[in-house]
XYZ file of C-alpha atoms in Angstrom:
657
model
C 0.000 0.000 0.000
C 1.490 3.353 -1.027
C 1.346 6.118 1.541
C 1.711 9.789 0.668
C 4.317 11.193 3.003
C 4.677 14.944 3.428
C 8.211 16.178 3.279
C 9.639 18.878 5.465
C 13.068 18.874 3.791
C 13.288 22.634 3.822
C 13.828 22.393 7.564
C 16.857 20.067 7.048
C 20.438 20.934 6.338
C 22.004 19.266 3.316
C 24.867 16.850 3.812
C 23.815 15.729 7.311
C 23.950 12.042 8.151
C 20.695 10.197 7.462
C 19.977 8.398 10.708
C 16.469 7.248 11.557
C 17.233 7.672 15.213
C 19.363 10.755 14.851
C 18.402 14.377 15.205
C 19.922 16.887 12.828
C 19.923 20.664 13.026
C 17.644 20.499 16.047
C 14.781 18.781 14.156
C 12.631 15.789 14.651
C 12.801 14.415 11.111
C 10.656 12.232 8.959
C 12.018 9.054 7.392
C 13.009 9.321 3.760
C 11.249 7.119 1.247
C 12.513 3.585 1.530
C 13.931 4.008 5.019
C 12.820 1.799 7.860
C 12.161 2.312 11.536
C 11.270 0.318 14.624
C 7.671 0.479 13.539
C 8.444 -1.210 10.191
C 11.145 -3.719 11.049
C 10.027 -7.330 10.660
C 7.377 -6.497 8.075
C 7.329 -7.906 4.588
C 7.168 -5.605 1.610
C 3.511 -6.466 1.190
C 2.714 -5.396 4.728
C 1.390 -1.895 5.469
C 4.212 0.440 6.345
C 3.384 2.900 9.127
C 5.806 5.626 8.263
C 4.242 7.931 10.799
C 5.232 5.948 13.872
C 6.714 8.380 16.395
C 10.437 7.822 16.918
C 10.543 9.149 20.465
C 13.720 10.690 21.848
C 16.476 10.649 19.200
C 19.681 8.746 19.960
C 23.144 8.865 18.428
C 25.526 6.041 17.624
C 28.295 7.582 19.683
C 26.006 8.678 22.471
C 26.573 12.366 21.689
C 24.735 14.732 19.394
C 26.528 16.594 16.619
C 28.102 19.920 17.458
C 25.627 22.691 18.068
C 22.663 20.312 18.459
C 20.846 18.807 21.390
C 18.692 15.799 22.062
C 15.174 16.202 23.434
C 15.264 17.526 26.965
C 18.993 18.405 26.853
C 20.016 22.074 27.270
C 22.026 23.581 24.465
C 25.602 24.551 25.236
C 25.712 28.331 25.155
C 29.079 28.946 26.741
C 30.701 30.024 23.487
C 27.753 32.093 22.210
C 26.933 35.648 23.092
C 23.517 37.028 23.914
C 22.706 38.266 20.406
C 23.639 34.985 18.772
C 21.424 33.040 21.158
C 18.574 35.446 20.617
C 18.945 35.195 16.841
C 19.067 31.395 16.890
C 16.030 31.223 19.149
C 14.090 33.536 16.846
C 15.099 31.469 13.801
C 14.080 28.224 15.480
C 10.735 29.692 16.473
C 10.063 30.831 12.914
C 10.942 27.410 11.503
C 8.778 25.676 14.105
C 5.880 27.985 13.224
C 6.235 27.127 9.534
C 6.467 23.414 10.205
C 3.534 23.532 12.618
C 1.468 25.150 9.889
C 2.287 22.255 7.533
C 1.428 19.729 10.243
C -1.979 21.350 10.779
C -2.598 21.149 7.049
C -1.844 17.433 7.147
C -4.156 16.975 10.135
C -6.905 18.673 8.174
C -9.944 20.561 9.405
C -12.764 18.334 10.547
C -14.439 16.633 13.476
C -11.832 17.526 16.091
C -11.958 21.259 15.343
C -15.760 21.219 15.391
C -15.811 19.374 18.711
C -13.446 21.919 20.210
C -15.479 24.692 18.574
C -18.625 23.764 20.490
C -16.781 23.166 23.769
C -14.991 26.518 23.651
C -18.196 28.085 22.365
C -19.906 27.158 25.633
C -17.114 28.923 27.523
C -17.476 32.038 25.364
C -21.251 31.838 25.767
C -20.713 31.925 29.539
C -18.858 35.225 29.176
C -21.740 36.711 27.197
C -24.256 35.475 29.768
C -22.236 36.983 32.633
C -22.346 40.436 31.042
C -26.112 40.330 30.509
C -26.912 38.810 33.908
C -25.609 41.950 35.591
C -28.059 44.231 33.820
C -31.025 41.900 34.183
C -30.744 41.138 37.908
C -29.540 44.589 38.974
C -32.978 46.197 39.582
C -34.477 43.127 41.254
C -31.415 42.322 43.390
C -30.980 45.866 44.655
C -34.677 46.203 45.454
C -35.007 42.735 46.962
C -32.034 43.380 49.256
C -33.193 46.866 50.259
C -30.145 48.575 48.804
C -30.228 52.351 49.345
C -29.732 54.685 46.411
C -26.173 55.381 47.545
C -25.273 51.731 47.044
C -27.157 51.217 43.801
C -25.108 50.605 40.684
C -22.153 48.987 42.456
C -23.092 45.555 41.148
C -22.464 46.429 37.516
C -19.132 48.126 38.202
C -17.742 45.490 40.540
C -18.491 42.629 38.148
C -16.632 44.395 35.330
C -13.710 45.105 37.656
C -13.562 41.411 38.521
C -13.600 40.506 34.828
C -10.858 43.042 34.136
C -8.485 41.573 36.730
C -9.429 38.014 35.734
C -8.697 38.583 32.042
C -5.102 39.602 32.697
C -4.515 37.080 35.492
C -5.905 33.968 33.800
C -4.590 34.969 30.369
C -1.043 35.280 31.706
C -1.324 32.054 33.667
C -2.458 30.153 30.557
C 0.881 30.961 28.904
C 2.690 29.152 31.695
C 0.403 26.361 32.878
C -1.657 25.584 29.788
C -4.812 26.635 27.965
C -7.005 23.754 29.046
C -6.039 23.613 32.710
C -6.381 27.330 33.362
C -9.647 27.558 31.419
C -11.037 24.695 33.522
C -10.025 26.438 36.746
C -11.341 29.862 35.716
C -14.682 28.457 34.562
C -14.998 26.432 37.761
C -14.460 29.582 39.837
C -17.097 31.381 37.785
C -19.640 28.566 38.011
C -19.223 27.991 41.750
C -19.530 31.617 42.826
C -22.307 32.359 40.310
C -24.288 29.477 41.791
C -23.465 30.585 45.346
C -24.577 34.168 44.642
C -28.116 32.995 44.010
C -28.454 31.856 47.622
C -26.728 34.568 49.665
C -29.043 37.130 51.267
C -26.832 40.085 52.138
C -26.004 42.587 49.422
C -22.327 42.836 50.380
C -21.924 39.053 50.170
C -23.818 39.055 46.895
C -21.418 41.698 45.539
C -18.434 39.616 46.631
C -19.760 36.457 44.936
C -20.509 38.259 41.673
C -17.080 39.940 41.732
C -15.296 36.585 42.131
C -17.618 35.097 39.518
C -16.600 37.885 37.126
C -12.955 37.301 38.038
C -13.363 33.665 36.978
C -15.110 34.284 33.677
C -12.576 37.002 32.827
C -10.218 34.296 31.594
C -12.676 32.885 29.060
C -12.153 35.274 26.128
C -8.304 35.417 26.043
C -7.904 31.664 26.553
C -10.728 30.533 24.255
C -9.442 32.437 21.230
C -5.811 31.515 21.890
C -6.720 27.836 22.319
C -8.865 27.587 19.189
C -6.435 29.545 16.994
C -3.674 27.074 17.851
C -5.486 24.144 16.213
C -6.536 26.039 13.069
C -4.528 26.184 9.865
C -3.824 29.652 8.511
C -6.368 29.497 5.676
C -9.141 28.542 8.123
C -8.229 30.733 11.082
C -10.023 33.981 10.322
C -13.269 32.354 9.244
C -13.604 29.913 12.119
C -12.544 32.351 14.826
C -15.325 34.579 13.513
C -17.814 31.710 13.705
C -16.683 31.165 17.287
C -17.640 34.765 18.105
C -21.265 33.848 17.468
C -21.409 32.078 20.823
C -21.115 35.422 22.594
C -24.260 36.454 20.735
C -25.914 33.151 21.678
C -25.054 33.872 25.305
C -26.828 37.220 25.096
C -29.897 35.669 23.472
C -29.947 32.898 26.079
C -29.757 35.404 28.955
C -32.492 37.606 27.452
C -34.805 34.661 26.829
C -34.275 33.224 30.306
C -34.849 36.622 31.920
C -38.107 37.041 30.022
C -39.229 33.505 30.890
C -38.218 33.421 34.570
C -37.948 36.826 36.259
C -41.555 37.925 35.548
C -42.850 34.863 37.397
C -42.419 36.321 40.846
C -44.473 33.455 42.221
C -41.549 31.125 41.507
C -40.154 31.769 44.954
C -40.103 30.460 48.475
C -39.155 31.849 51.857
C -38.114 30.558 55.245
C -39.583 33.156 57.520
C -38.497 36.734 56.913
C -34.781 35.918 57.023
C -34.459 33.894 53.813
C -36.054 34.826 50.515
C -35.494 33.048 47.197
C -37.255 34.943 44.444
C -37.483 34.327 40.727
C -34.454 36.460 39.843
C -32.355 34.037 41.899
C -33.706 31.144 39.823
C -32.585 33.102 36.771
C -29.049 33.403 38.209
C -28.879 29.613 38.697
C -30.067 28.920 35.149
C -27.473 31.331 33.754
C -24.701 29.274 35.382
C -25.617 26.204 33.294
C -23.534 27.097 30.182
C -20.454 27.443 32.390
C -21.080 24.075 34.053
C -21.570 22.465 30.645
C -18.305 23.990 29.391
C -16.374 22.588 32.365
C -17.777 19.086 31.884
C -17.121 18.918 28.128
C -13.694 20.582 28.333
C -12.378 17.770 30.545
C -12.589 15.429 27.542
C -10.512 17.668 25.252
C -6.677 17.612 25.014
C -4.313 20.473 25.720
C -3.197 22.783 22.901
C -0.379 21.038 20.970
C 1.159 24.412 20.134
C 1.451 25.164 23.839
C 3.093 21.779 24.424
C 5.675 22.541 21.741
C 6.356 25.960 23.217
C 7.237 24.527 26.634
C 9.271 21.641 25.193
C 6.793 18.786 25.696
C 7.234 17.384 22.187
C 6.067 13.847 22.961
C 2.754 15.167 24.294
C 2.418 17.557 21.347
C 2.957 14.734 18.836
C 0.324 12.592 20.549
C -2.251 15.406 20.453
C -1.504 16.183 16.798
C -1.833 12.500 15.917
C -5.151 12.417 17.793
C -6.363 15.420 15.759
C -5.260 13.767 12.513
C -6.804 10.381 13.313
C -10.079 11.920 14.527
C -10.476 13.927 11.331
C -9.479 11.039 9.055
C -11.951 8.649 10.694
C -14.697 11.226 10.256
C -13.823 11.458 6.551
C -14.047 7.691 6.171
C -10.290 7.370 5.675
C -9.083 5.613 8.847
C -6.197 4.057 6.951
C -4.531 7.444 6.421
C -1.328 7.541 8.461
C -0.001 10.542 10.371
C 3.368 10.859 8.624
C 5.040 13.315 10.971
C 7.688 11.799 13.214
C 10.114 14.662 13.574
C 9.189 18.099 14.930
C 11.451 21.110 15.107
C 12.961 21.708 18.563
C 13.399 25.410 19.305
C 16.309 26.317 21.533
C 15.239 27.184 25.045
C 16.204 30.757 25.856
C 15.372 31.913 29.365
C 15.150 35.624 28.759
C 11.996 37.133 27.380
C 12.615 38.231 23.804
C 10.291 41.048 22.802
C 8.755 41.073 19.356
C 10.958 42.810 16.827
C 8.195 43.643 14.396
C 7.675 47.357 14.795
C 4.573 47.339 12.621
C 3.049 44.738 14.911
C 3.756 46.947 17.937
C 2.036 49.830 16.155
C -0.974 47.660 15.442
C -1.225 46.633 19.105
C -1.135 50.203 20.384
C -3.890 51.255 18.011
C -6.015 48.190 18.758
C -5.988 48.760 22.507
C -7.470 52.220 22.055
C -10.007 51.031 19.493
C -11.258 48.154 21.576
C -11.576 50.229 24.741
C -13.703 52.827 22.951
C -15.935 50.168 21.565
C -16.719 48.620 24.903
C -17.498 51.926 26.623
C -19.948 52.882 23.878
C -21.675 49.497 23.948
C -22.313 49.746 27.679
C -23.675 53.288 27.293
C -26.555 52.324 24.972
C -28.801 50.746 27.648
C -28.470 53.878 29.798
C -29.650 56.031 26.902
C -32.712 53.860 26.354
C -33.412 53.715 30.099
C -33.172 57.500 30.300
C -35.640 57.911 27.423
C -38.012 55.466 29.107
C -37.771 57.376 32.378
C -38.456 60.665 30.605
C -41.459 59.205 28.852
C -42.790 57.719 32.106
C -42.279 60.993 33.980
C -44.117 62.892 31.267
C -47.267 60.940 32.130
C -47.245 61.797 35.840
C -50.555 62.990 37.339
C -50.360 65.907 39.748
C -53.039 66.607 42.380
C -52.957 69.880 44.304
C -54.916 70.934 47.417
C -57.212 67.908 47.374
C -59.436 66.932 50.324
C -60.561 63.323 50.587
C -62.715 62.205 53.520
C -64.067 58.804 54.598
C -62.878 57.015 51.434
C -61.483 53.490 50.978
C -58.448 53.069 48.700
C -58.258 49.416 47.636
C -56.601 49.849 44.252
C -53.179 50.817 42.942
C -52.061 54.435 42.781
C -49.317 54.885 40.188
C -47.111 57.690 38.875
C -48.766 60.474 40.854
C -47.771 63.523 42.905
C -50.077 64.822 45.667
C -49.323 68.286 47.040
C -50.950 69.943 50.059
C -53.547 67.215 50.349
C -55.770 66.461 53.354
C -56.924 62.899 54.034
C -59.566 62.511 56.805
C -60.791 59.144 58.141
C -59.584 57.366 54.997
C -58.756 53.666 54.698
C -55.880 52.284 52.598
C -56.464 48.516 52.435
C -54.791 45.817 50.281
C -53.422 48.395 47.891
C -50.140 49.579 46.408
C -48.370 52.864 45.858
C -46.213 52.794 42.707
C -44.012 55.845 42.067
C -46.311 58.022 44.167
C -45.064 61.021 46.126
C -47.017 62.891 48.794
C -45.694 66.378 49.570
C -46.811 68.616 52.440
C -49.893 66.476 52.987
C -51.739 65.522 56.198
C -53.285 62.185 57.188
C -55.742 62.428 60.104
C -57.240 59.318 61.706
C -56.343 57.141 58.700
C -56.020 53.355 58.591
C -53.313 51.544 56.561
C -53.464 47.754 56.178
C -51.569 45.411 53.818
C -49.999 48.282 51.896
C -46.927 48.114 49.656
C -45.065 51.186 48.461
C -42.572 50.864 45.639
C -40.673 53.979 44.666
C -43.083 55.993 46.805
C -42.338 58.558 49.501
C -44.011 60.887 51.982
C -42.146 64.211 52.115
C -42.900 66.801 54.790
C -46.103 65.020 55.655
C -47.954 64.741 58.976
C -49.669 61.618 60.380
C -52.048 62.093 63.337
C -53.992 59.307 65.127
C -53.244 56.875 62.287
C -52.786 53.100 62.411
C -50.415 50.991 60.279
C -50.693 47.209 60.033
C -48.657 44.902 57.713
C -47.219 47.720 55.616
C -43.727 48.513 54.359
C -44.005 52.195 55.259
C -41.031 52.953 57.505
C -38.514 55.702 58.193
C -36.958 55.312 54.727
C -40.300 56.276 53.179
C -41.171 59.027 55.693
C -38.808 61.841 54.706
C -38.907 64.875 57.039
C -42.362 63.758 58.131
C -44.008 63.909 61.575
C -45.849 60.989 63.179
C -48.119 62.004 66.065
C -50.025 59.548 68.260
C -49.811 56.869 65.542
C -48.702 53.210 65.755
C -47.067 50.625 63.474
C -47.804 46.904 63.885
C -46.432 43.826 62.098
C -44.492 45.799 59.553
C -43.322 43.957 56.417
C -39.646 43.064 56.484
C -37.404 43.230 53.466
C -38.200 45.075 50.281
C -41.471 44.429 48.570
C -41.166 44.080 44.830
C -42.969 42.221 42.099
C -42.315 42.083 38.398
C -45.248 44.384 37.751
C -43.442 47.123 39.655
C -41.065 47.549 36.740
C -43.191 49.065 34.028
C -40.548 48.465 31.369
C -39.070 45.112 32.366
C -40.612 43.120 29.523
C -39.553 45.815 27.107
C -35.968 45.905 28.452
C -35.538 42.159 27.890
C -36.997 42.423 24.411
C -34.735 45.344 23.490
C -31.652 43.437 24.645
C -32.824 40.426 22.679
C -33.191 42.518 19.513
C -29.837 44.235 20.021
C -28.074 40.902 20.450
C -29.847 39.258 17.542
C -28.877 42.190 15.308
C -25.245 41.053 15.313
C -26.117 37.825 13.484
C -25.823 39.292 9.934
C -22.519 40.953 10.849
C -21.198 37.708 12.283
C -22.022 35.821 9.115
C -20.505 38.491 6.860
C -17.281 38.692 8.879
C -16.900 34.896 8.957
C -17.321 34.584 5.190
C -15.100 37.527 4.249
C -12.451 37.592 6.995
C -9.954 35.457 5.074
C -10.850 36.992 1.715
C -10.592 40.744 2.251
C -8.276 40.692 5.263
C -8.574 41.427 8.967
C -7.572 45.088 8.894
C -9.804 45.898 5.924
C -12.714 44.322 7.775
C -11.774 46.199 10.942
C -11.392 49.585 9.299
C -14.537 49.360 7.195
C -16.641 48.190 10.116
C -15.358 50.964 12.384
C -16.037 53.698 9.840
C -19.594 52.470 9.283
C -20.119 52.112 13.041
C -18.909 55.668 13.586
C -21.356 56.985 10.993
C -24.264 55.093 12.572
C -23.186 56.387 15.985
C -23.307 59.981 14.722
C -26.953 59.584 13.713
C -27.807 58.893 17.361
C -27.777 62.665 17.661
C -31.075 62.706 15.770
C -32.654 59.953 17.862
C -35.363 61.620 19.899
C -37.658 58.658 20.476
C -37.218 55.297 22.116
C -38.032 53.396 18.917
C -35.434 55.421 16.987
C -32.761 54.691 19.598
C -33.565 50.975 19.539
C -33.254 50.938 15.749
C -29.886 52.712 15.979
C -28.756 50.267 18.667
C -29.503 47.331 16.381
C -27.809 49.025 13.433
C -24.723 49.866 15.471
C -24.447 46.324 16.855
C -24.838 44.815 13.391
C -22.127 47.034 11.900
C -19.652 46.916 14.780
C -19.569 43.155 15.325
C -17.333 42.693 12.271
C -14.778 44.989 13.880
C -15.015 43.043 17.140
C -14.378 39.781 15.314
C -11.472 41.304 13.406
C -9.923 42.549 16.634
C -10.147 39.079 18.162
C -8.482 37.481 15.138
C -5.766 40.139 14.824
C -4.934 40.054 18.526
C -4.567 36.274 18.379
C -2.243 36.419 15.365
C -0.031 39.268 16.578
C 1.227 37.637 19.760
C 3.689 34.730 19.915
C 2.548 31.557 21.655
C 4.372 32.226 24.916
C 2.628 35.604 25.296
C -0.632 35.092 23.431
C -2.783 34.564 26.509
C -1.104 37.424 28.387
C -1.460 39.868 25.508
C -5.034 38.925 24.770
C -5.844 39.086 28.483
C -4.398 42.587 28.777
C -6.365 43.784 25.764
C -9.564 42.262 27.135
C -8.883 43.791 30.552
C -8.757 47.207 28.881
C -12.188 46.495 27.411
C -13.643 45.817 30.846
C -12.013 48.955 32.238
C -13.590 50.900 29.375
C -16.965 49.403 30.328
C -16.632 50.820 33.846
C -15.353 54.194 32.675
C -17.954 54.310 29.910
C -20.705 53.806 32.457
C -19.338 56.535 34.698
C -18.454 59.130 32.061
C -21.153 58.595 29.461
C -23.745 57.816 32.128
C -23.108 61.136 33.873
C -23.683 62.971 30.595
C -26.750 61.110 29.368
C -29.132 63.247 31.408
C -27.385 66.477 30.409
C -26.411 66.221 26.753
C -25.974 63.563 24.115
C -23.616 65.657 22.001
C -20.365 65.017 23.877
C -20.487 61.204 24.069
C -21.870 60.871 20.533
C -19.295 63.164 18.921
C -16.461 61.639 20.940
C -17.394 58.063 20.091
C -18.153 58.653 16.415
C -14.940 60.642 15.900
C -12.754 57.989 17.501
C -14.462 55.218 15.529
C -14.100 56.923 12.156
C -10.495 58.035 12.752
C -9.549 54.640 14.148
C -11.151 52.907 11.181
C -9.226 55.040 8.691
C -5.978 54.249 10.510
C -6.866 50.554 10.571
C -7.233 50.521 6.800
C -3.583 51.577 6.466
C -2.111 49.061 8.916
C -0.370 45.871 7.710
C -2.660 42.848 7.601
C -2.001 39.707 9.658
C -3.755 36.999 7.625
C -0.409 35.721 6.282
C 0.999 35.328 9.792
C 1.851 31.907 11.152
C 1.468 31.255 14.883
C 4.885 32.094 16.328
């Protein structure tokens, strides 16, 4: 049976001794045609020849390697070489290994193994998307349910992003030293455990701590996932399939939106153990959102470590076994199990202890520009929900009903009062029974001989009011609701503990989930376009074009005066900008060498999370004052950055150094 054996002769020096067990010029070499090995000895000519049998650690007839070369695991003798020579040789070896690794991936093919890893890593990336959306969805319910004062509101969103920022750099750097798989397993386990735990804790401070550590865990997902997947993709497939992988972040957003819509409104899905322990529907939602992370941990345990990482740290035996597993898995899926993995020699780079910085100045320029681009993107994305929320609040406030100098006597209120202001009112012998105040404010009003029973007040306050001879039973009216008010000869009995909230209290909750669902779904066309064109038109062309179009769409936000217009612009912006996001992920992966890929990607992703916090603070403080500054700033940076990106050198021809 004839077997097609790939040749890597361009990595060999001419004139070197042909020894099946020998290593020449620091390479693991393939057997030449007609040569034999341990795997083929004893076979007849008619027998199948397994030329791809791994030769293990090379040996030499005299027990010593040729001058200037080293057997596997043996340190090179550097006593006669200066620093620059060692650095140059290391760089040359790394380049040759990168070229050979590219040829090996081409022999392994693209098939079942890559798709299996695609779905496993996709679950991890989906977990990152879910984590971002969970914050926004549970924030109102969690803060209300835990009686968080206005001074403490908003900390949840910021602290989760801070945790993700630290986690991205920490886990990304650790993956360059310990391994992609192991560190991703640990980081996802931290995220899943503390996300699950946060659904049960009752105190707000403990809840903040759990969500911060949960964010710290999931922070490692993005830098490790893209580094891991890129290292098993051949160059001609890398851009397209990394872009397809980005779709799982969108799926995570859709999953979170759908689960929020299906679970949080059902406030009856709850139980309590007295007044000390409450488990409401938003907590059920938090548990459900931890499922993608748990699934990623379980499935990832069955996947091997990155072979490129193994080669980088000198574990060539392990790397060869993983590469053979990839090859055999793909060949069996193609119906060609007889195809033999012909590689039995892999280039050994010299181990050089000092960190050698990249010498490619154009690459350094690209990195500096990309950091600024990506940070601006994230801040703008986080700002959109605040704009929509502000428009909703304005529209709701415009419908407020104002009552002045009213006098109501001997009347029973057993219905809901909503979005009202009562000034200088007088209530005599009135009864408030089994009713609710929603966004109702009483100012300078008097309540004489009134009876309050089974009353809930959400977003309602009594300012400068007077209560005389009044009785309160099973209400949530307490000092936090009575602002500068006087209580004379009145009593409170069996007051409700905790904060009383139901889904109906949020007039826009359904709409918020639907808007997030639309905004996330809008990236689908952009994802498809970027995946199909990434390897055809280039990463930087895709990046620059997408940024310019995003900047133009951002500018038209200036003319968005209605909620529907802003939602349309949100969808348009998301659809146009996702191609730039995907390009940034691909470019960042290709710019860094293997020993710094996780660290570099983690740093870049950490800057994104920092931009999310700063974007919330800066843009959020301006949203109620003027839209001009954040819109002009964001659109200008996007357009200018896009034009610069179009002139930067592309990375699609890069091999993974």
